Structures are given as structure tokens and as C-alpha cells.
Coordinates of C-alpha atoms and ligand atoms in Angstrom, one line a residue:
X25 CA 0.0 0.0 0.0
X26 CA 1.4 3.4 -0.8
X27 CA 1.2 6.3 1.5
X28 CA 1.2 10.2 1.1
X29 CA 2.7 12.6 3.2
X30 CA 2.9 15.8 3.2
X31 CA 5.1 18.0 5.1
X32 CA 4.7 22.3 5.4
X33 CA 6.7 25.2 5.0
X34 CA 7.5 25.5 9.0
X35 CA 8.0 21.1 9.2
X36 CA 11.1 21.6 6.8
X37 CA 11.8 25.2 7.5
X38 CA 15.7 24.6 8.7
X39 CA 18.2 21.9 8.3
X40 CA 17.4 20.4 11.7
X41 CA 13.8 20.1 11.3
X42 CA 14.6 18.7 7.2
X43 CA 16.6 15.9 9.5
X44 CA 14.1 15.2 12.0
X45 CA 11.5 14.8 8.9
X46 CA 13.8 12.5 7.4
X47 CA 14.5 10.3 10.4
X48 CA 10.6 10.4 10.9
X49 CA 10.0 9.6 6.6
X50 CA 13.4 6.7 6.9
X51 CA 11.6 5.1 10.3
X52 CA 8.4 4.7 8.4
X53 CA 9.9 3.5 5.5
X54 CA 11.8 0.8 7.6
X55 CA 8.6 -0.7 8.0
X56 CA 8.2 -1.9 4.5
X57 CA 5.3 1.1 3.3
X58 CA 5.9 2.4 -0.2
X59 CA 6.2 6.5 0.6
X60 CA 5.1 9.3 -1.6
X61 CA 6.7 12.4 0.7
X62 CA 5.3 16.2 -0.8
X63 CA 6.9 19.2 0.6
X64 CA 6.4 22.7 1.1
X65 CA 9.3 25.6 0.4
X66 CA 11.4 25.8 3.6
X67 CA 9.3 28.0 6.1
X68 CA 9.1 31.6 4.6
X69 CA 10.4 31.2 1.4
X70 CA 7.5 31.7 -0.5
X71 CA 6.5 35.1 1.0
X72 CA 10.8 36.2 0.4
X73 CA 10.5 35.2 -3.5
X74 CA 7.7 37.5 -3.9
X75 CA 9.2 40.4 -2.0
X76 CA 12.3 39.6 -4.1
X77 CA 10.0 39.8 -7.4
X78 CA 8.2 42.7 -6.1
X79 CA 11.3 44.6 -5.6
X80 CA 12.9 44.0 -9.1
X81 CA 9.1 44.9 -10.4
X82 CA 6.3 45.5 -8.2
X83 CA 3.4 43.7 -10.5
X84 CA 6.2 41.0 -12.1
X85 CA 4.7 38.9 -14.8
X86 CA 2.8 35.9 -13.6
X87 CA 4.4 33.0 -15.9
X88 CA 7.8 34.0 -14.0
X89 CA 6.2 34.6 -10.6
X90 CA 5.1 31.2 -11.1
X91 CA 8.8 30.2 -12.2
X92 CA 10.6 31.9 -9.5
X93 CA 7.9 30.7 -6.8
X94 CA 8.4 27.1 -7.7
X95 CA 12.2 26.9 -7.2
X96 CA 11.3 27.4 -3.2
X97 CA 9.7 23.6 -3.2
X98 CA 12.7 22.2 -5.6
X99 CA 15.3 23.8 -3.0
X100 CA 12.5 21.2 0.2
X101 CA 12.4 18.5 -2.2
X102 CA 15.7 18.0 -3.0
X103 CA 17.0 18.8 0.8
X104 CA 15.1 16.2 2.3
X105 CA 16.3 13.4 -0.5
X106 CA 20.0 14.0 0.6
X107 CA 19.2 14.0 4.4
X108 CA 17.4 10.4 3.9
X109 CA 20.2 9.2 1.6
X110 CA 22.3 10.2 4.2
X111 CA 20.3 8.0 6.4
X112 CA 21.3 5.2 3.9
X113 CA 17.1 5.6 2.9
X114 CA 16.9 5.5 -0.8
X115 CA 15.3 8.3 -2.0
X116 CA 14.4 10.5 -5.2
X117 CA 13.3 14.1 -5.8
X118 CA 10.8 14.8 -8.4
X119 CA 9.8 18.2 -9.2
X120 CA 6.2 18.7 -9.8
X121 CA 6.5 18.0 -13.6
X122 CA 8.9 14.7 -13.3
X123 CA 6.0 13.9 -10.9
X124 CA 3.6 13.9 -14.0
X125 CA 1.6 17.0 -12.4
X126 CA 0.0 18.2 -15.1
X127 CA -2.0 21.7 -14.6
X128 CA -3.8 24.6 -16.7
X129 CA -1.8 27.8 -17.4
X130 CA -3.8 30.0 -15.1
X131 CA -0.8 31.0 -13.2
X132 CA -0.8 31.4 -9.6
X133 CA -4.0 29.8 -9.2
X134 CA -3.8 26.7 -11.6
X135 CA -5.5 23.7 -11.4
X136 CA -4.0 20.5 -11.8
X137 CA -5.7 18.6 -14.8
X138 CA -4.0 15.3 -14.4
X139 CA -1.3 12.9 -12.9
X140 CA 0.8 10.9 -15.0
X141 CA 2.4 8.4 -12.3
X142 CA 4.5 6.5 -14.3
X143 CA 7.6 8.1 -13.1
X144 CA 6.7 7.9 -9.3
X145 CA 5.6 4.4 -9.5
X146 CA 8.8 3.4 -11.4
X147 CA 10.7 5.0 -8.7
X148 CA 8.5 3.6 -5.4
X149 CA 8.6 -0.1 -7.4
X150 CA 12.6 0.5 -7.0
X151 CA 12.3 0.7 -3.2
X152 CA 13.0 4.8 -3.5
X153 CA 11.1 6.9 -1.3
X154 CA 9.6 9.6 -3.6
X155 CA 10.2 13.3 -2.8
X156 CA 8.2 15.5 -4.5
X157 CA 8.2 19.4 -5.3
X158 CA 4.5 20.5 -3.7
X159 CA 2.3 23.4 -5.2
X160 CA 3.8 23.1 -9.0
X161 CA 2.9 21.5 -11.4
X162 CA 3.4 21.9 -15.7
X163 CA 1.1 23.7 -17.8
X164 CA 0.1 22.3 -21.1
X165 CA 2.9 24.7 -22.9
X166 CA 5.8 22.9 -20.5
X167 CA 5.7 25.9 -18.3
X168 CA 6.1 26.1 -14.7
X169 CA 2.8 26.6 -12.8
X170 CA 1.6 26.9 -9.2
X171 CA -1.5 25.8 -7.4
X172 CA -1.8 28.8 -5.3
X173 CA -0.9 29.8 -1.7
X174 CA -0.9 26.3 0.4
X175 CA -1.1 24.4 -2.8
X176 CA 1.1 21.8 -1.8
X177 CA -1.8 20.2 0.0
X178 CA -3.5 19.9 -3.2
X179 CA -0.4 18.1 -4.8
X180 CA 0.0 15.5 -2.0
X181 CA -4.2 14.6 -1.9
X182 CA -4.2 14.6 -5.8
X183 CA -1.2 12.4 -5.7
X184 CA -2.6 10.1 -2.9
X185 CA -5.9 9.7 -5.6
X186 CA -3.6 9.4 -8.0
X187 CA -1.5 6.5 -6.4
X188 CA -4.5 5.5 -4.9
X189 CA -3.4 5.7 -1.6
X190 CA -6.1 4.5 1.5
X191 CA -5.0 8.1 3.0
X192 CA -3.3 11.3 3.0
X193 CA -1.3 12.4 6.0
X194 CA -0.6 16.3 6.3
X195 CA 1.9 17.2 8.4
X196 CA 2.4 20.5 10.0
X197 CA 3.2 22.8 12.9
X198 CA -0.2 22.5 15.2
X199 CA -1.9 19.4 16.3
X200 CA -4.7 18.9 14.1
X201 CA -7.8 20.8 13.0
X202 CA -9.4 23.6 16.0
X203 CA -12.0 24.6 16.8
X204 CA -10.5 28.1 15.7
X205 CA -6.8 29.0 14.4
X206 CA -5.6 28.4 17.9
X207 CA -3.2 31.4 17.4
X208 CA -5.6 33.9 17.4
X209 CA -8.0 31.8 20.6
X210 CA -5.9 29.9 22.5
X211 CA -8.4 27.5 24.4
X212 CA -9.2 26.7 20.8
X213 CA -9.6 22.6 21.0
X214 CA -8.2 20.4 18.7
X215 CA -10.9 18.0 17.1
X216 CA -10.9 14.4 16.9
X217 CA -12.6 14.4 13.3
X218 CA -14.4 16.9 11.0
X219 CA -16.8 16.1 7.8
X220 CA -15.1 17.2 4.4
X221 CA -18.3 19.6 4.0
X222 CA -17.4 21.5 6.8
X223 CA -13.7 21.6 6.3
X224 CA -13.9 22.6 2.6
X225 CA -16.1 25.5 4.2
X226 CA -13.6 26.5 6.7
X227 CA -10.9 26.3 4.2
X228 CA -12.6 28.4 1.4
X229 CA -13.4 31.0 4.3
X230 CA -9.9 31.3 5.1
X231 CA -8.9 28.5 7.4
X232 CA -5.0 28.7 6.1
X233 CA -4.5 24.9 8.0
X234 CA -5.9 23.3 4.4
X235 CA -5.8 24.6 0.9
X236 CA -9.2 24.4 0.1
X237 CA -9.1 22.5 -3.2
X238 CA -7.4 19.7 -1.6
X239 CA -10.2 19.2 0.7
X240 CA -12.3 19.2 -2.5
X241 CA -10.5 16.5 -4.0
X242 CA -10.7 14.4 -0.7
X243 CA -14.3 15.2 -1.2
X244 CA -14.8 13.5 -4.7
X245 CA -12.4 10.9 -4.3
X246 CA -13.7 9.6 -0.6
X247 CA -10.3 10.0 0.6
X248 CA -9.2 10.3 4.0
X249 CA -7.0 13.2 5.3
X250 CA -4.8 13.0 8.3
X251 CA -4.3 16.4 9.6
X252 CA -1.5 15.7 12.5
X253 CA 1.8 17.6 14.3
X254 CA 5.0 16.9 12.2
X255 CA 6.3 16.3 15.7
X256 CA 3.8 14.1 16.8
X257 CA 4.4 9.7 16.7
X258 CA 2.6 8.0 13.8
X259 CA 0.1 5.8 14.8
X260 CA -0.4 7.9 18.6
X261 CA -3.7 8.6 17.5
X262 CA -3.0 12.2 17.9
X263 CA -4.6 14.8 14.8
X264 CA -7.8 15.2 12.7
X265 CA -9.3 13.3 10.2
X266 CA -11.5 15.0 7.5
X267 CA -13.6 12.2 6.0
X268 CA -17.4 11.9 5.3
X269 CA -18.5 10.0 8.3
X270 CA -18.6 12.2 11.2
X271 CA -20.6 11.4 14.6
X272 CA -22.5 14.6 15.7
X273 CA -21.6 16.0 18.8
X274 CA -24.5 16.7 20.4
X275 CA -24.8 19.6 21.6
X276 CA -22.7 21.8 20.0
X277 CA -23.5 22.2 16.5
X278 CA -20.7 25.1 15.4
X279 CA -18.0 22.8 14.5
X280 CA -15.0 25.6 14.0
X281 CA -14.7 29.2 13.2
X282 CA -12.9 30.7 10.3
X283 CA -11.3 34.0 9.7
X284 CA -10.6 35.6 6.4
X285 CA -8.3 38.2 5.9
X286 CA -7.7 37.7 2.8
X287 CA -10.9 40.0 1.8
X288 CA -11.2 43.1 -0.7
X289 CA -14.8 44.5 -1.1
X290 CA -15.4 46.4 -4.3
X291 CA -18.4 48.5 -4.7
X292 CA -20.0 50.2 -8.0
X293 CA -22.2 52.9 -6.7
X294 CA -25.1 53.8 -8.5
X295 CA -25.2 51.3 -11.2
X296 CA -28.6 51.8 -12.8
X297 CA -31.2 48.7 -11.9
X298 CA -31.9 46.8 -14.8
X299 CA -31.2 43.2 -15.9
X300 CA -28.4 42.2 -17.1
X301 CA -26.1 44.5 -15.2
X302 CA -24.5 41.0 -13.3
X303 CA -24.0 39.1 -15.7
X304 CA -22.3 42.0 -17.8
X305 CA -20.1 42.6 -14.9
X306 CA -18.9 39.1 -13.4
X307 CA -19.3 37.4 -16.8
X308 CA -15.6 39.0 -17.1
X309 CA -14.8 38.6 -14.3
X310 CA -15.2 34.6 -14.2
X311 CA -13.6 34.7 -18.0
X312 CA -10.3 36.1 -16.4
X313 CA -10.3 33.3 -13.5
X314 CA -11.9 35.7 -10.7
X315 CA -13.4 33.9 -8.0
X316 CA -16.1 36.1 -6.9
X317 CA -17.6 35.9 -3.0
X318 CA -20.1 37.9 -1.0
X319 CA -22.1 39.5 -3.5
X320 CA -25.1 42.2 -2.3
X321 CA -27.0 44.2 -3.9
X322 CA -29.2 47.2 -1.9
X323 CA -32.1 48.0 -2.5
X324 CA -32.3 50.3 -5.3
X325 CA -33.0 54.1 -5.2
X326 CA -34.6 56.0 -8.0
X327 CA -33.6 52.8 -10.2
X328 CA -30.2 53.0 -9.2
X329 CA -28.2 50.5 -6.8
X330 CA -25.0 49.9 -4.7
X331 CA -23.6 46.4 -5.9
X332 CA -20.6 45.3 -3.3
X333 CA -19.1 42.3 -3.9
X334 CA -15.6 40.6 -2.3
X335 CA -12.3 39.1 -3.7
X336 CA -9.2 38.0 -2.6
X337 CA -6.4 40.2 -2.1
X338 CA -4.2 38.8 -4.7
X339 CA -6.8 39.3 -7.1
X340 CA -7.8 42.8 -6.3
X341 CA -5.0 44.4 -8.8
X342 CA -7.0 42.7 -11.7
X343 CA -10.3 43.3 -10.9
X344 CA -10.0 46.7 -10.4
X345 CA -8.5 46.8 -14.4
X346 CA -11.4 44.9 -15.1
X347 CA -14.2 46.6 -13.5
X348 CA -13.3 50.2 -14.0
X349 CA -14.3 50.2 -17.7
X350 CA -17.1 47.9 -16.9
X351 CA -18.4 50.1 -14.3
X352 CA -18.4 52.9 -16.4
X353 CA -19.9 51.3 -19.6
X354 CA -22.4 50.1 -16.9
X355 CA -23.4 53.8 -16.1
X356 CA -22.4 53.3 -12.4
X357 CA -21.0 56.6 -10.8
X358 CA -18.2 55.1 -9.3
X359 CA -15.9 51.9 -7.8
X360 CA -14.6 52.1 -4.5
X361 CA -12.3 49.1 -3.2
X362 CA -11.9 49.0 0.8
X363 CA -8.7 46.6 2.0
X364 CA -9.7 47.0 5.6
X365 CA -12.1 43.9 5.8
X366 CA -12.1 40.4 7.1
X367 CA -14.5 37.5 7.2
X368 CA -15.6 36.2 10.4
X369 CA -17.5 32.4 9.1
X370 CA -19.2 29.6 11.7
X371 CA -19.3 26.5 10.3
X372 CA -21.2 23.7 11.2
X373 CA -22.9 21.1 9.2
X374 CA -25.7 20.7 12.6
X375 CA -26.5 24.5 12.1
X376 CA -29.0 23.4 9.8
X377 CA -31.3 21.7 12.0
X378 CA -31.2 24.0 14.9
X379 CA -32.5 27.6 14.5
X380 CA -30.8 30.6 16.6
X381 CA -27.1 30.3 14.9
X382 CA -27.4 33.7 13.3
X383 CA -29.3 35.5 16.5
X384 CA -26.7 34.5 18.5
X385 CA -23.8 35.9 16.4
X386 CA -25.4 38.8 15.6
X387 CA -25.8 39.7 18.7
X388 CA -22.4 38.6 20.5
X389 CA -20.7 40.6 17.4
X390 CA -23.0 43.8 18.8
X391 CA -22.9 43.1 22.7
X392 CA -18.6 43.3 22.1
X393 CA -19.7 46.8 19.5
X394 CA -18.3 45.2 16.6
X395 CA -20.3 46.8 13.5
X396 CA -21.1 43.9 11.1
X397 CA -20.5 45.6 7.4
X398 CA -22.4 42.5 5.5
X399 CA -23.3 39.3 6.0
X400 CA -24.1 35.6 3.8
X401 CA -24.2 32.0 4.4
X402 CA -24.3 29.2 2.9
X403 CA -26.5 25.3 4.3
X404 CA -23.9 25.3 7.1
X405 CA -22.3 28.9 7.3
X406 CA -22.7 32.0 8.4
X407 CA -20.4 34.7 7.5
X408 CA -20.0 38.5 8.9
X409 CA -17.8 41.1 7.2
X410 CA -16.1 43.3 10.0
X411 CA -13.8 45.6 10.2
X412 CA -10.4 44.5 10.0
X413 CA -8.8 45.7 13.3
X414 CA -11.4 43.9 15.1
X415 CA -11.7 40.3 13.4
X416 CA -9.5 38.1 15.9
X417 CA -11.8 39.7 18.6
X418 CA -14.6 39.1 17.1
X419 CA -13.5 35.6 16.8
X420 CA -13.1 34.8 20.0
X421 CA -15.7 36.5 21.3
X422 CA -17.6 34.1 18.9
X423 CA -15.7 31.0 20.4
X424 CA -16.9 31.6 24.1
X425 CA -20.6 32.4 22.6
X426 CA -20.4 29.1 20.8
X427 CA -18.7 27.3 24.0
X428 CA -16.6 25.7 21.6
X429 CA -13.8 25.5 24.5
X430 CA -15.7 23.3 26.4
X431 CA -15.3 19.5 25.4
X432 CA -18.5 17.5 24.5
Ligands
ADP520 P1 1.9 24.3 6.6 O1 3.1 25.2 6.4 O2 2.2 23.1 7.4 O3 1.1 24.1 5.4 P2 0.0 26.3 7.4 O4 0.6 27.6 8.0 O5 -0.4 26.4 6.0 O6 1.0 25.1 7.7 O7 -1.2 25.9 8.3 C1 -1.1 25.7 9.7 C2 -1.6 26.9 10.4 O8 -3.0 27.1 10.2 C3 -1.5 26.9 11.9 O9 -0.3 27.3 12.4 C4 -2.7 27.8 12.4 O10 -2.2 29.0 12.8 C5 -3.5 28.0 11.1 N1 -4.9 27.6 11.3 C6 -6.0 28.4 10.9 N2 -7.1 27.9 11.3 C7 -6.9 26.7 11.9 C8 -7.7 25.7 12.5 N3 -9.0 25.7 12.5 N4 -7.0 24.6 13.1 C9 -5.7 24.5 13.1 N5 -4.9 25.5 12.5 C10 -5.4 26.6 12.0
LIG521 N1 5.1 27.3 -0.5 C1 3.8 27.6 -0.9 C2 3.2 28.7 -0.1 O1 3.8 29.2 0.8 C3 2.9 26.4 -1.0 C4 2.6 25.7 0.4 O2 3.3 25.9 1.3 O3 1.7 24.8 0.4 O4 2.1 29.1 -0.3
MG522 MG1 -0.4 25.1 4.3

């Protein structure tokens, strides 16, 4: 049976911990498992390439953002092979395109469109453990492409389909999945298991533990995902498992809270009310790869109405070339982009049978004076724009509302 790991940034981020990941990788290898090992860039590396990029030109070109970006996994991958050859553990480092990972060109935010794992197999048949370059993969032209931030989730759980592994075990620097990023609450608790719905929620709302699409692909493929401490013992029983079957707690029904501050809110004032005016606008938008969240429309004035909607950060740069010129062929008056929000989500697949979710959070959010700028849920949601500056309050405020510190 083959097994996937995946180690991140902070797991590999110096020599020492790339050793103690490879005694850990060698040990388990000992034991006669075939081992697929996906690694992140070395702790901050990531975030210093794109400083690096931004200095030299501050909105570089994505193709070689994507190129420079992807050297930070091949510097990981091919670390961690020489520390477990130097544990006499046979081992090979694949970047993402010797793995077979074959993505779309949408770079910075490609998809991955197939695995060919002839190469990986070949090399796993050969007793070789199989290090490969995370969040990368090649675009049809032979480019380099990546995944998008925290995509080397997505590359170990695709490869784990791929090699049809029984499971896919994420390592990294906290113990599992909280009840909340337990650096912003810390009586946050660490839960024994979550459902795939609710984690692909919490991810897509900005739960930075999982990249969301690797959630997904658990999701479709019915495949089990270990989230556990790079420093914790195999087999301990310590760490989360996202997987369809989940007993209900009881009581509680919020399962974890999410916060997003990864949020850009634009808003075309005075676009005049008649149909057709979405579809002109986020028909572009989608066309250019745009992932559009939040969107509300007020009630309209004299036939004329404020349309807010939110996107990420990253994407803000491209929207706003984009919806200038719509905006104004639209007849709206003006755009106005505001950085200084954040998304505040509960998630909780039981919120659907019990009423009173939203009346409690609204009022928690206004009992602590936190104004609530816009609001949307989804089946097992609910999520509050607030102001920036007081999101991690907010939070935690949230978290002793929901009693989600108290075990059930
Ligand atoms: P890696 O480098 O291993 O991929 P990440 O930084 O991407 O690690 O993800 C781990 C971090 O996610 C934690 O350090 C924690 O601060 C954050 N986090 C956010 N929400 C949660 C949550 N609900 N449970 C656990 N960690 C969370
Ligand atoms: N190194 C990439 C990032 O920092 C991918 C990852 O860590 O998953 O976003
Ligand atoms: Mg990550």
C-alpha cells in the first residue's frame, strides 16, 4: 500500500527540522510502506521570493512569478532526499513536472488537470522513497505553474488519488484541526474528526490549516486526510481526520470558526437597476479566472443601486482593471475598493437543524460593539464582514458564545 505525506513550509523550515523529517520519513519506510513524501518551500520562502519579485518589479509577470515561486519547493524536495540518503534511505526528488503533475496555465491559481504516475511508481517499485516538489505542477505549454498559496496540499491529496493511496497524511506545525486557528483563541480545541463539507467551508473561508481544493479533492475521491503535528508519533492517535463520516456532537452544533483576511470588497455605486447588469459585470470577471464571493445588492433608489461584492487580495489588482471600464460602460457613478475587511465564518454542518445560529452571532458581534458591514451564508455557514482591526476579537468572542472551548 502506498502512503502520502505531506510535510509544510515550518515542518522543513531549517536543516534540523529537514533531518528530523527524514528520520521520521526513513523510520516509516523501515517498515516496509511504499512512501510518496510532498513538501512545502522551507518556512518563509514563498513570501521572500515575492518580496524579491516585487522589488525587481512591483506587478512582475505571472508566468515567471510562477517560475521563480516554484524553485522554493525544488530547494525542500531536493533537501530532504540528501538527508534520507544520508540516512542510507533510498530516495528521489521529483519536481512537480517529473512527478507527472499536469495543470492549466492559469498561473498562480492553476489547477492540476492530471497525474501521470508512471515516473513515481517506477521509482516507489525501486524501493525509492519519492520526494516530491509540492504546489507546482506543468502547464500544457511545459511551463512552470503553481497551485496557489498552500497548494502543496492539493499536490500531496491529488497524488494520494492518484496513487491510490487509503489516505493522505498532512503534516504540520499545530496538532490537528481547532475549533479556531488556535493562534488567534488559545483555548481553541483540537478535534478528533471533521466532515469534508465543513472543512472545505472553513478552508474556502480562510482557514489557512488546508488549501481548500485539496479538501475538495478528498471530497470526490472519498479519501481520508490525516491532519496531525510533524512532531507528533505516527500511529499515537494524535490529529484530525476530515472524512465523510462524522458522529455529531451533540450539543454543539458550530464545528469551527474561520477567519478571512484575505478579503477586498469592491463596490459600484449607483449602477442603474436593470437586468443584465451581473452578468455583464462578473461574466468578465469569471472569464479572467476571478473567483467572486459575498455579493449584495441594496435596494435600489430611483432605479439605481450599490452592488458590493468581495475578492481576494491577490486578485484585487486585476479586478479593479477589469471593472473600471465595466463600471463605467455600466453607467455606475463610481468603484470604491476598501482593504480593511475580514471574514468572520461559523461553520457547522448541525446549524441546519437548529434555529438561533445567526441570532446569537449577531448579537455577541453587537454586545462586544463590533459593527457587522455585511453578511451571507451558505446550508452550514454563516459569514460576517467586520472591520479588520477587530476580526481576531470578534472571533473569540464568537468562540466563548459558541462554548466551543468546552469538550463535549
Ligand atoms: P503548513 O506550512 O504546514 O502548510 P499552514 O501555515 O499552512 O501550515 O497551516 C497551519 C496553520 O494554520 C496553523 O499554524 C494555524 O495558525 C492555522 N490555522 C488556521 N485555522 C486553523 C484551525 N482551525 N485549526 C488549526 N490550525 C489553523
Ligand atoms: N510554499 C507555498 C506557499 O507558501 C505552498 C505551500 O506551502 O503549500 O504558499
Ligand atoms: Mg499550508
Amino acid at each position: 500500500m502506498t502512503v502520502v505525506q505531506k510535510y509544510g513550509g515550518t515542518s522543513v523550515g531549517s536543516v534540523e527540522r529537514l533531518r528530523n523529517v527524514a528520520r521520521r520519513v526513513a523510520a516509516r519506510a523501515a517498515e516496509g510502506e511504499q512512501l510518496a513524501v510532498v513538501v512545502s518551500a522551507m518556512g518563509k520562502t514563498t513570501d521572500e521570493l515575492l518580496a524579491l519579485a516585487r522589488q525587481v518589479n512591483p506587478r512582475p509577470p505571472r508566468r515567471e512569478t510562477d517560475l521563480l515561486m516554484a524553485t522554493g519547493e525544488m530547494v525542500s524536495s531536493a533537501l530532504l532526499t540528501m538527508a534520507l540518503v544520508d540516512l542510507d534511505c533510498p530516495a528521489v526528488a521529483l519536481t512537480g513536472a517529473q512527478a507527472g503533475m499536469f495543470t492549466d496555465d492559469s498561473f498562480g491559481r492553476a489547477r492540476i488537470r492530471g497525474i501521470d504516475t508512471w515516473r513515481v511508481e517506477e521509482e516507489l517499485a525501486e524501493g525509492h522513497v519519492v520526494v516530491v516538489a509540492g504546489f507546482q505542477g506543468q502547464s500544457p505549454q511545459g511551463d512552470y505553474a503553481t497551485l496557489g498559496r498552500g497548494g502543496s496540499d492539493t499536490s500531496a491529496v491529488a497524488l494520494g488519488v492518484a496513487l491510490r493511496a487509503t489516505q493522505v497524511e498532512i503534516y504540520t506545525d499545530v496538532q490537528g484541526i481547532y475549533t479556531t486557528d488556535p493562534r488567534i483563541e488559545p483555548n481553541a480545541r483540537c478535534l478528533r474528526d471533521i466532515a469534508s463539507e465543513e472543512m472545505l467551508e472553513a478552508a474556502q473561508q480562510g482557514a489557512g490549516v488546508m488549501h481548500p481544493r485539496a479538501v475538495e479533492l478528498g471530497l470526490l475521491y472519498d479519501i481520508p486526510i490525516l491532519v496531525a503535528s510533524s512532531q507528533a508519533e505516527f500511529g499515537s492517535g494524535s490529529g484530525t481526520l476530515i472524512h465523510r463520516e462524522v458522529q455529531m456532537e451533540p450539543e454543539n452544533r458550530v464545528r469551527t470558526i474561520a477567519l478571512d483576511r484575505d478579503v477586498a470588497s469592491v463596490t459600484l455605486r449607483h449602477v442603474p437597476d436593470r437586468p443584465g447588469i451581473a452578468a455583464q459585470l462578473f461574466g468578465p470577471l469569471a472569464d479572467a479566472g476571478i473567483s467572486v464571493d459575498t455579493i449584495v445588492q441594496n435596494a435600489s433608489e430611483l432605479n439605481l443601486t450599490d452592488l458590493t461584492f468581495t475578492v481576494s487580495k491577490g486578485d484585487c489588482d486585476q479586478t479593479e482593471e477589469l471593472s473600471r471600464p465595466l463600471a463605467g460602460a455600466l453607467g455606475a457613478a463610481d468603484v470604491l475598493f476598501k482593504h480593511d475587511l475580514v471574514k468572520v465564518s461559523l461553520i457547522g454542518t448541525g446549524m441546519q437543524s437548529g434555529p438561533g445560529y445567526a441570532a446569537t452571532m449577531f448579537r455577541s458581534l453587537s454586545e462586544a460593539g463590533i459593527n457587522i458591514e455585511l453578511i451571507t451564508t451558505s446550508e452550514i455557514r454563516i459569514t460576517c464582514l467586520v472591520q479588520a482591526d477587530r476580526g481576531e476579537e470578534a472571533v473569540r468572542v464568537l468562540h466563548s458564545a459558541f462554548r466551543l472551548d468546552e469538550e463535549i
